[in-house]
Amino acid sequence: MNNRRIVLGVMMLSLAALAFAQEQTTSTKTEQKSEKVTLTAQEAVNYALENSRTLKSAQIDLEMKKRVSNYGWNVLLPDVSVSGTLNRTTNIDSTWSSILSGAGTAAAAQAGNWAAYGAGVAAAENSMKKNESLHWAAVGKIGVSWSLSLAMIQGIRASKANYEGGKISWEQSQREVSTQVRKLFYALLLQQESLKIQKTSLENARQRAVQAETNYRNGLVPEISMLSAQVTYQNEIPEVETAELELEQTVDTFAFLLGYPVGTKLELVGSIEPTYIDADTDDLLARYGGNNLDIQAMRSNINLLKIQLSANDLSTWTPALVISYALQPTLAPYALDFDKWGTGSNWNDGGSLSFTLAWNITNMLPWSKNRQSAADIRANIAKLELTLETLLENQKVEVRKAVDTLNQAREQIDAMGRNVTLAQRSYDMSARQYRNGTIELLDLRDREAQLNQAKLGQLSQKFNYISALMDLEKALNVGLTRPANADAPAKTSLEKSN
C-alpha cells in the first residue's frame, strides 16, 4: 500500500505551502469552530486570495507604488515658502546708524537743519534708549523656487515603470498562491481516496472474518482459517485509524494555511478527474511564451534600469534651470508699534527675481561618483539581460517537461484504467472461489492488494496529470482549461477608484 508515501507527499506540499502561509504563526484567531465548511477547489483558492496575509502585504506595496506613479509629476511643482521674523537688536549705535544713515540724513536735509544734525542724532539716540520699539524690526518673506531639468521627465517615467513592475509582482503572488492551494487540495483528495480504498479493504476483511467464523461453526473450515481471517481484520484496524488521523491533521493544516480560524473543520468536495488537453511544446511556447510572469518581471526591471540610466545621463550632460523669486517686506524700527503696520510707506521691499542655469562639471568626469553610478547601472542591466536569457531557456525546459509529463500520465491513466478493470474481475472471481472454499485466504488477499494497487496507481497518475497541467499553466501564465483570471480576487478599493 502506497498510502504512507502519499501522506508524506502531502505533508511535503504543506511545508512548501508555508512560503505563502501569510505569516500566521502569530495569528490570534484561536476560537474553535464546530460547524463544517464545505469547499471546492475554486472556493479554497478564492478564500486564500482574500485572506492571505502575504497578498495583503503585497497589496499595500502595490498601492504605494501606484500612489507614487499617480503623483510622480509633483517633482515639477515649485517650492513655496512663507516666513515671518521679529528681530531685536541690542547694539543701539549700529542700529541707529543703519537706520538714520540714509533716512535720518534725508529728513534733516528736508528740514533745512544741517547744523542741528549732530544734536538730532544725540537726541534720537537718547530717545531710542528709552523706546523699546526702536530695538525691533519685522521682516516677512515669501519665496518661490522652481527647478527644471530634463532628468525630471525620466523620473516621472521611472515611477510609472516601477508601478507596472509592481503589478507584475502582485500577479505573481496571486498565481503562486493559486497554484499551491490547488495542488494541496488535489493532494488531499488523493489522500481521501486512498483512505476510502483502505476502508473498503477493512470492510472486506471484516466480512471475511465473519464468514470464516460462520464456516468454522458449521465445520467447513479449520480453526486456523478462522483465526487467520480475524487476525487479518484486527491488523488492518489500526492502519485505517492512523490514516484517518493523518488525513484529519493534514486537512486542519490546510485550513490553517488558507486563513481559517484554528479548529475549523473542512469538507473537501471534488474528484481527481483531470481535464485533458492536446499539448505541443513548440506551439505553446510560440503562442504563450511571452506571458510568463518571471520573464515579464525581468523585462520590467531592465526597462526601469534603462530609464534610471537615461535620467542619470540627462542630469549629467544637460543643465538645470532654477527660477527664484522672493518678496521681503521689512518694517524697522518701531516693529512693536502695531499701529504703524498698516501704513505701506513704513515698509521697505527687499524682494528679488533670479534665473540660474546650473551645470555640474564635476559629474562629467569619468571617475566622478555620478559617472561611476551610471557604469554600475549599465553593469546591472547586462546582468539582468543574462538572467533573462536564462529564464527564457528555463521556461522551454519547464514547458517541455510538463508536456512530457502530461502525455506520459495520460497514457498511464488509460493503461491503469484497463488494469483496474482486470484486477476487479480477478478479485471478484477470487472472492467467489474463496466463498466456495476452493482457494486460500492468502490468495484472495493477494488479488485484493493488486486491485488496490491498480486503483491507487491510477489515482496517482491522475493527480500527476493535474499537477503537471497546473505547472504548465503557471509557466505560460495562461488558463488552458479555465479563464486565465479565474483565480483573481476582487479589486481593491484603490483599483476600483481607477
Coordinates of C-alpha atoms in Angstrom, one line a residue:
M1 CA 0.0 0.0 0.0
N2 CA 1.4 3.4 -1.1
N3 CA -0.7 5.4 1.3
R4 CA 2.3 6.3 3.5
R5 CA 4.1 7.6 0.5
I6 CA 1.0 9.7 -0.4
V7 CA 0.7 11.1 3.1
L8 CA 4.4 12.0 3.1
G9 CA 4.0 13.8 -0.2
V10 CA 1.0 15.8 1.0
M11 CA 2.9 16.8 4.1
M12 CA 5.8 18.0 2.0
L13 CA 3.4 20.0 -0.1
S14 CA 2.1 21.5 3.1
L15 CA 5.6 22.6 4.2
A16 CA 6.2 24.1 0.8
A17 CA 2.9 26.0 1.1
L18 CA 4.3 27.7 4.2
A19 CA 6.1 30.0 1.8
F20 CA 2.7 31.7 1.1
A21 CA 1.2 30.9 4.5
Q22 CA 0.6 34.6 5.4
E23 CA 2.9 34.6 8.5
Q24 CA 0.1 33.2 10.5
T25 CA 2.2 31.8 13.3
T26 CA 1.3 34.9 15.3
S27 CA -2.4 34.8 14.4
T28 CA -4.8 35.4 17.2
K29 CA -7.7 33.5 15.6
T30 CA -8.0 30.8 18.2
E31 CA -11.7 30.4 18.5
Q32 CA -13.0 26.9 17.8
K33 CA -15.5 26.2 15.1
S34 CA -17.8 23.3 15.5
E35 CA -19.5 23.5 12.1
K36 CA -18.0 22.2 8.9
V37 CA -17.1 24.4 5.9
T38 CA -17.6 22.8 2.5
L39 CA -15.0 23.8 -0.1
T40 CA -14.4 23.2 -3.7
A41 CA -11.0 23.8 -5.2
Q42 CA -12.1 27.2 -6.6
E43 CA -13.6 28.2 -3.3
A44 CA -10.4 27.3 -1.5
V45 CA -8.4 29.4 -3.9
N46 CA -10.8 32.4 -3.6
Y47 CA -10.7 32.2 0.2
A48 CA -6.9 32.1 0.2
L49 CA -6.6 35.0 -2.1
E50 CA -9.0 37.1 0.0
N51 CA -7.3 36.2 3.3
S52 CA -3.7 35.7 2.5
R53 CA -1.5 38.0 4.7
T54 CA 1.2 37.7 2.1
L55 CA -1.1 39.0 -0.6
K56 CA -2.4 41.8 1.7
S57 CA 1.2 42.9 2.3
A58 CA 1.9 42.8 -1.4
Q59 CA -1.3 44.8 -2.0
I60 CA 0.0 47.5 0.3
D61 CA 3.2 47.7 -1.6
L62 CA 1.3 47.9 -4.9
E63 CA -0.9 50.7 -3.6
M64 CA 2.2 52.6 -2.5
K65 CA 3.8 52.3 -6.0
K66 CA 0.5 53.3 -7.6
R67 CA 0.3 56.5 -5.5
V68 CA 3.9 57.3 -6.4
S69 CA 3.0 56.8 -10.1
N70 CA -0.1 58.9 -9.9
Y71 CA 1.7 61.8 -8.3
G72 CA 5.1 61.4 -9.9
W73 CA 4.6 64.7 -11.7
N74 CA 4.9 66.5 -8.3
V75 CA 8.6 66.9 -9.0
L76 CA 7.6 69.8 -11.3
L77 CA 5.9 71.7 -8.5
P78 CA 7.7 74.9 -7.3
D79 CA 8.9 75.1 -3.7
V80 CA 6.9 77.9 -2.0
S81 CA 7.9 79.1 1.5
V82 CA 6.5 81.8 3.8
S83 CA 8.2 83.1 6.9
G84 CA 7.9 85.9 9.4
T85 CA 10.6 87.2 11.7
L86 CA 10.7 89.7 14.6
N87 CA 14.3 90.8 15.3
R88 CA 15.6 92.7 18.3
T89 CA 19.0 94.3 18.3
T90 CA 21.0 95.1 21.4
N91 CA 23.6 97.3 19.6
I92 CA 21.8 100.7 19.6
D93 CA 24.7 102.6 17.9
S94 CA 24.9 100.3 15.0
T95 CA 21.2 100.0 14.7
W96 CA 20.7 103.8 14.8
S97 CA 23.5 104.3 12.3
S98 CA 22.0 101.8 9.9
I99 CA 18.5 103.3 10.2
L100 CA 19.5 107.0 10.1
S101 CA 22.5 106.9 7.8
G102 CA 20.1 107.4 4.9
A103 CA 16.7 108.1 6.2
G104 CA 17.8 110.4 9.1
T105 CA 20.1 112.4 6.8
A106 CA 17.4 112.9 4.2
A107 CA 14.9 114.0 6.9
A108 CA 17.4 116.6 8.3
A109 CA 18.1 117.9 4.8
Q110 CA 14.5 118.3 4.0
A111 CA 14.1 120.3 7.3
G112 CA 17.0 122.6 6.2
N113 CA 18.6 122.0 9.6
W114 CA 22.1 120.6 8.7
A115 CA 23.6 122.4 11.7
A116 CA 21.4 120.6 14.1
Y117 CA 22.1 117.2 12.6
G118 CA 24.6 116.2 15.3
A119 CA 22.2 117.3 18.1
G120 CA 19.4 115.4 16.4
V121 CA 21.5 112.3 16.4
A122 CA 22.2 112.6 20.1
A123 CA 18.6 113.3 20.9
A124 CA 17.5 110.3 18.8
E125 CA 20.0 108.0 20.5
N126 CA 18.7 109.1 23.8
S127 CA 15.1 108.6 22.7
M128 CA 16.0 105.1 21.3
K129 CA 17.4 104.0 24.6
K130 CA 14.0 104.9 26.2
N131 CA 11.8 103.5 23.5
E132 CA 11.9 99.6 23.3
S133 CA 10.1 99.6 20.0
L134 CA 13.1 101.2 18.3
H135 CA 15.0 98.0 19.0
W136 CA 12.7 95.8 16.9
A137 CA 12.4 95.1 13.2
A138 CA 9.7 93.0 11.5
V139 CA 10.7 91.0 8.4
G140 CA 8.3 89.0 6.2
K141 CA 9.4 86.7 3.3
I142 CA 7.6 84.8 0.6
G143 CA 9.9 82.7 -1.5
V144 CA 9.2 80.7 -4.7
S145 CA 11.8 78.5 -6.3
W146 CA 11.3 76.4 -9.4
S147 CA 13.9 73.9 -10.6
L148 CA 13.5 72.3 -14.0
S149 CA 15.6 69.7 -15.7
L150 CA 15.2 67.0 -18.4
A151 CA 16.0 64.3 -15.9
M152 CA 12.7 65.1 -14.1
I153 CA 10.8 63.7 -17.1
Q154 CA 12.7 60.4 -16.8
G155 CA 12.0 60.4 -13.1
I156 CA 8.2 60.5 -13.8
R157 CA 8.6 57.7 -16.3
A158 CA 10.6 55.7 -13.7
S159 CA 7.8 55.9 -11.2
K160 CA 5.2 54.7 -13.7
A161 CA 7.5 51.8 -14.8
N162 CA 8.0 50.9 -11.1
Y163 CA 4.3 50.6 -10.7
E164 CA 4.0 48.4 -13.8
G165 CA 6.6 46.2 -12.3
G166 CA 4.6 46.1 -9.0
K167 CA 1.5 44.9 -10.9
I168 CA 3.5 42.0 -12.3
S169 CA 4.8 41.1 -8.8
W170 CA 1.2 41.3 -7.5
E171 CA 0.1 38.9 -10.2
Q172 CA 3.0 36.6 -9.5
S173 CA 1.9 36.4 -5.8
Q174 CA -1.6 35.6 -6.8
R175 CA -0.5 32.9 -9.3
E176 CA 1.7 31.3 -6.6
V177 CA -1.0 31.2 -4.0
S178 CA -3.5 29.8 -6.5
T179 CA -1.2 27.0 -7.7
Q180 CA -0.1 26.0 -4.2
V181 CA -3.7 25.8 -2.9
R182 CA -4.9 23.8 -5.9
K183 CA -2.1 21.3 -5.6
L184 CA -2.7 20.9 -1.9
F185 CA -6.4 20.5 -2.5
Y186 CA -6.0 17.7 -5.0
A187 CA -3.3 16.0 -2.9
L188 CA -5.8 15.9 0.0
L189 CA -8.4 14.4 -2.4
L190 CA -5.9 11.8 -3.3
Q191 CA -5.3 11.0 0.4
Q192 CA -9.1 10.8 0.9
E193 CA -9.4 8.3 -2.0
S194 CA -6.6 6.3 -0.6
L195 CA -8.4 6.2 2.8
K196 CA -11.6 5.0 1.1
I197 CA -9.7 2.1 -0.5
Q198 CA -8.3 1.2 2.9
K199 CA -11.7 1.3 4.4
T200 CA -13.1 -0.9 1.7
S201 CA -10.3 -3.4 2.3
L202 CA -11.1 -3.2 6.0
E203 CA -14.8 -3.9 5.4
N204 CA -13.9 -6.8 3.2
A205 CA -11.6 -8.2 5.9
R206 CA -14.4 -7.9 8.4
Q207 CA -16.9 -9.7 6.2
R208 CA -14.3 -12.5 5.6
A209 CA -13.7 -12.8 9.3
V210 CA -17.5 -13.1 9.9
Q211 CA -17.8 -15.7 7.1
A212 CA -14.8 -17.6 8.4
E213 CA -16.3 -17.8 11.9
T214 CA -19.6 -19.0 10.4
N215 CA -17.9 -21.6 8.3
Y216 CA -15.9 -22.8 11.3
R217 CA -19.0 -23.2 13.4
N218 CA -20.5 -25.2 10.5
G219 CA -17.4 -27.3 10.3
L220 CA -16.5 -26.2 6.8
V221 CA -13.0 -24.7 7.7
P222 CA -10.4 -25.5 10.3
E223 CA -10.0 -23.1 13.3
I224 CA -6.7 -21.9 11.9
S225 CA -8.5 -20.4 8.9
M226 CA -11.0 -18.6 11.2
L227 CA -8.1 -17.2 13.3
S228 CA -6.2 -16.1 10.3
A229 CA -9.1 -14.1 9.0
Q230 CA -9.7 -12.5 12.4
V231 CA -6.0 -11.6 12.8
T232 CA -6.0 -10.0 9.3
Y233 CA -9.1 -7.9 10.2
Q234 CA -7.7 -6.8 13.5
N235 CA -4.3 -5.8 12.0
E236 CA -6.0 -3.6 9.4
I237 CA -8.0 -1.6 12.0
P238 CA -5.1 0.5 13.5
E239 CA -3.8 1.1 10.0
V240 CA -7.1 2.7 8.9
E241 CA -7.4 4.6 12.2
T242 CA -3.9 6.0 11.7
A243 CA -4.7 7.0 8.1
E244 CA -7.9 8.8 9.3
L245 CA -5.9 10.7 11.9
E246 CA -3.2 11.7 9.4
L247 CA -5.9 12.9 7.0
E248 CA -7.7 14.9 9.6
Q249 CA -4.4 16.6 10.7
T250 CA -3.4 17.4 7.2
V251 CA -6.9 18.9 6.5
D252 CA -6.5 21.0 9.6
T253 CA -3.2 22.3 8.4
F254 CA -4.7 23.1 5.1
A255 CA -7.5 25.1 6.8
F256 CA -4.8 27.0 8.8
L257 CA -2.9 27.8 5.6
L258 CA -6.0 29.1 3.9
G259 CA -6.6 31.5 6.7
Y260 CA -9.5 29.9 8.6
P261 CA -9.6 30.2 12.4
V262 CA -7.9 27.3 14.2
G263 CA -10.3 24.5 14.7
T264 CA -12.4 25.0 11.6
K265 CA -13.4 21.7 10.0
L266 CA -13.2 21.5 6.3
E267 CA -15.1 19.1 4.0
L268 CA -13.4 19.0 0.6
V269 CA -15.7 18.5 -2.4
G270 CA -14.3 17.3 -5.7
S271 CA -12.8 14.5 -7.6
I272 CA -9.5 13.7 -9.1
E273 CA -10.7 13.8 -12.7
P274 CA -8.4 15.8 -15.0
T275 CA -9.4 17.8 -18.0
Y276 CA -7.3 16.5 -20.8
I277 CA -5.7 18.8 -23.4
D278 CA -3.6 18.2 -26.5
A279 CA -0.3 19.9 -25.8
D280 CA 2.6 20.6 -28.1
T281 CA 5.7 22.3 -26.7
D282 CA 6.6 24.4 -29.7
D283 CA 3.1 25.6 -30.3
L284 CA 2.6 26.5 -26.6
L285 CA 5.8 28.4 -26.5
A286 CA 5.1 30.3 -29.7
R287 CA 1.6 31.3 -28.5
Y288 CA 2.1 31.9 -24.8
G289 CA 5.9 32.1 -24.2
G290 CA 5.8 35.8 -23.6
N291 CA 3.2 35.5 -20.9
N292 CA 5.5 34.1 -18.3
L293 CA 5.4 36.4 -15.2
D294 CA 9.0 35.9 -14.3
I295 CA 10.1 36.9 -17.8
Q296 CA 7.7 39.9 -17.7
A297 CA 9.1 41.0 -14.3
M298 CA 12.7 40.7 -15.5
R299 CA 12.0 42.8 -18.6
S300 CA 10.2 45.3 -16.5
N301 CA 13.3 45.6 -14.2
I302 CA 15.6 46.0 -17.2
N303 CA 13.3 48.8 -18.6
L304 CA 13.3 50.5 -15.2
L305 CA 17.2 50.5 -15.0
K306 CA 17.4 51.9 -18.6
I307 CA 15.1 54.8 -17.6
Q308 CA 17.2 55.4 -14.5
L309 CA 20.4 55.4 -16.7
S310 CA 18.8 57.9 -19.0
A311 CA 17.9 60.1 -16.1
N312 CA 21.5 59.9 -14.8
D313 CA 22.9 60.9 -18.3
L314 CA 20.4 63.8 -18.7
S315 CA 21.3 65.2 -15.2
T316 CA 25.0 64.9 -16.2
W317 CA 25.0 66.4 -19.7
T318 CA 22.2 68.9 -19.6
P319 CA 21.9 72.0 -17.3
A320 CA 19.2 72.7 -14.7
L321 CA 17.2 75.9 -14.7
V322 CA 16.4 77.4 -11.4
I323 CA 13.9 80.3 -11.2
S324 CA 13.7 82.0 -7.8
Y325 CA 11.5 84.9 -6.6
A326 CA 11.5 86.4 -3.1
L327 CA 9.3 89.1 -1.6
Q328 CA 10.8 90.5 1.6
P329 CA 8.8 93.4 3.2
T330 CA 10.6 95.0 6.2
L331 CA 9.5 97.3 9.0
A332 CA 12.4 98.8 11.0
P333 CA 12.4 100.2 13.6
Y334 CA 9.1 100.5 15.6
A335 CA 8.1 96.9 14.9
L336 CA 6.3 96.8 18.3
D337 CA 4.2 99.8 17.3
F338 CA 1.5 97.8 15.6
D339 CA -0.4 100.9 14.5
K340 CA 2.5 101.5 12.1
W341 CA 2.0 98.1 10.4
G342 CA -1.0 99.2 8.4
T343 CA 0.8 102.1 6.6
G344 CA 2.5 100.9 3.5
S345 CA 5.1 103.7 3.4
N346 CA 6.6 102.3 6.7
W347 CA 7.6 99.1 4.9
N348 CA 10.6 98.5 2.7
D349 CA 10.6 95.8 0.0
G350 CA 13.7 93.8 -0.4
G351 CA 12.4 91.3 -3.0
S352 CA 14.3 89.8 -5.9
L353 CA 13.9 87.7 -9.0
S354 CA 16.7 85.4 -10.4
F355 CA 17.2 83.0 -13.2
T356 CA 20.0 80.5 -12.7
L357 CA 21.4 78.0 -15.2
A358 CA 23.4 75.4 -13.3
W359 CA 25.7 72.8 -14.8
N360 CA 27.7 70.4 -12.6
I361 CA 31.1 70.0 -14.4
T362 CA 32.4 67.5 -11.8
N363 CA 29.7 65.0 -12.7
M364 CA 31.0 64.8 -16.2
L365 CA 34.4 63.4 -15.2
P366 CA 34.7 59.7 -15.9
W367 CA 35.9 58.9 -12.4
S368 CA 33.2 61.0 -10.7
K369 CA 30.6 59.4 -8.4
N370 CA 27.9 60.3 -10.9
R371 CA 29.6 58.5 -13.9
Q372 CA 30.6 55.5 -11.7
S373 CA 26.9 55.2 -10.7
A374 CA 26.0 55.2 -14.4
A375 CA 28.6 52.4 -15.0
D376 CA 27.1 50.4 -12.2
I377 CA 23.6 50.7 -13.8
R378 CA 24.9 49.5 -17.1
A379 CA 26.6 46.5 -15.4
N380 CA 23.3 45.6 -13.7
I381 CA 21.5 45.9 -17.0
A382 CA 23.9 43.4 -18.5
K383 CA 23.5 41.1 -15.6
L384 CA 19.7 41.2 -15.8
E385 CA 19.8 40.6 -19.6
L386 CA 21.8 37.4 -18.9
T387 CA 19.3 36.4 -16.3
L388 CA 16.5 37.0 -18.8
E389 CA 18.2 34.6 -21.3
T390 CA 18.4 32.0 -18.5
L391 CA 14.7 32.4 -17.7
L392 CA 13.8 32.0 -21.4
E393 CA 15.8 28.8 -21.6
N394 CA 14.4 27.5 -18.3
Q395 CA 10.9 28.2 -19.5
K396 CA 11.5 26.0 -22.5
V397 CA 12.7 23.2 -20.2
E398 CA 9.7 23.6 -17.8
V399 CA 7.2 23.6 -20.6
R400 CA 8.8 20.6 -22.3
K401 CA 8.9 18.7 -19.0
A402 CA 5.3 19.5 -18.2
V403 CA 4.1 18.4 -21.7
D404 CA 6.1 15.2 -21.4
T405 CA 4.6 14.5 -18.0
L406 CA 1.1 15.2 -19.3
N407 CA 1.5 12.8 -22.3
Q408 CA 3.0 10.1 -20.1
A409 CA 0.4 10.5 -17.4
R410 CA -2.4 10.3 -19.8
E411 CA -1.1 7.1 -21.4
Q412 CA -0.6 5.6 -17.9
I413 CA -4.1 6.6 -16.8
D414 CA -5.6 4.8 -19.8
A415 CA -3.4 1.7 -19.2
M416 CA -4.1 1.6 -15.5
G417 CA -7.8 2.0 -16.2
R418 CA -7.7 -1.2 -18.1
N419 CA -5.6 -2.7 -15.3
V420 CA -8.2 -1.7 -12.7
T421 CA -10.9 -3.5 -14.8
L422 CA -8.9 -6.7 -15.0
A423 CA -7.9 -6.5 -11.3
Q424 CA -11.5 -6.0 -10.3
R425 CA -12.6 -9.1 -12.3
S426 CA -9.8 -11.1 -10.8
Y427 CA -10.7 -10.1 -7.3
D428 CA -14.5 -10.8 -7.8
M429 CA -13.7 -14.3 -9.2
S430 CA -11.3 -15.0 -6.3
A431 CA -13.9 -13.8 -3.8
R432 CA -16.4 -16.3 -5.2
Q433 CA -13.8 -19.0 -5.1
Y434 CA -12.9 -18.2 -1.5
R435 CA -16.6 -18.4 -0.5
N436 CA -16.8 -21.7 -2.2
G437 CA -13.7 -22.9 -0.4
T438 CA -11.6 -23.5 -3.5
I439 CA -8.8 -21.0 -2.7
E440 CA -7.0 -19.9 0.4
L441 CA -7.4 -16.6 2.2
L442 CA -3.8 -15.6 1.2
D443 CA -4.7 -15.9 -2.5
L444 CA -7.7 -13.7 -2.0
R445 CA -5.7 -11.1 -0.1
D446 CA -3.1 -11.0 -3.0
R447 CA -5.9 -10.3 -5.5
E448 CA -7.2 -7.6 -3.3
A449 CA -3.8 -6.0 -2.9
Q450 CA -3.4 -6.0 -6.7
L451 CA -6.8 -4.3 -7.1
N452 CA -6.0 -1.6 -4.5
Q453 CA -2.6 -1.0 -6.1
A454 CA -4.2 -0.6 -9.5
K455 CA -6.8 1.9 -8.2
L456 CA -4.2 3.9 -6.2
G457 CA -1.8 3.9 -9.2
Q458 CA -4.5 5.3 -11.5
L459 CA -5.4 8.0 -9.0
S460 CA -1.8 8.9 -8.5
Q461 CA -1.3 9.3 -12.3
K462 CA -4.5 11.5 -12.4
F463 CA -3.0 13.7 -9.7
N464 CA 0.3 13.8 -11.6
Y465 CA -1.6 15.0 -14.7
I466 CA -3.4 17.7 -12.8
S467 CA -0.2 18.9 -11.1
A468 CA 1.7 19.0 -14.4
L469 CA -1.1 20.9 -16.0
M470 CA -1.0 23.5 -13.2
D471 CA 2.8 23.8 -13.6
L472 CA 2.3 24.3 -17.4
E473 CA -0.3 27.0 -16.8
K474 CA 2.0 28.7 -14.3
A475 CA 5.0 28.6 -16.7
L476 CA 2.9 30.1 -19.5
N477 CA 0.7 32.3 -17.3
V478 CA -2.4 31.2 -19.2
G479 CA -5.6 29.2 -18.3
L480 CA -5.5 26.2 -20.6
T481 CA -8.6 24.7 -19.0
R482 CA -10.2 27.8 -17.5
P483 CA -10.0 31.6 -17.9
A484 CA -6.6 33.0 -17.0
N485 CA -8.1 35.4 -14.5
A486 CA -10.4 32.8 -12.8
D487 CA -8.4 33.0 -9.6
A488 CA -8.1 36.8 -9.4
P489 CA -9.5 38.2 -6.2
A490 CA -11.9 41.2 -6.0
K491 CA -10.4 44.5 -6.8
T492 CA -9.0 46.7 -4.0
S493 CA -10.7 50.0 -3.2
L494 CA -7.7 51.8 -4.9
E495 CA -8.1 49.7 -8.1
K496 CA -11.9 50.4 -8.2
S497 CA -11.3 54.1 -8.0
N498 CA -9.3 54.0 -11.1

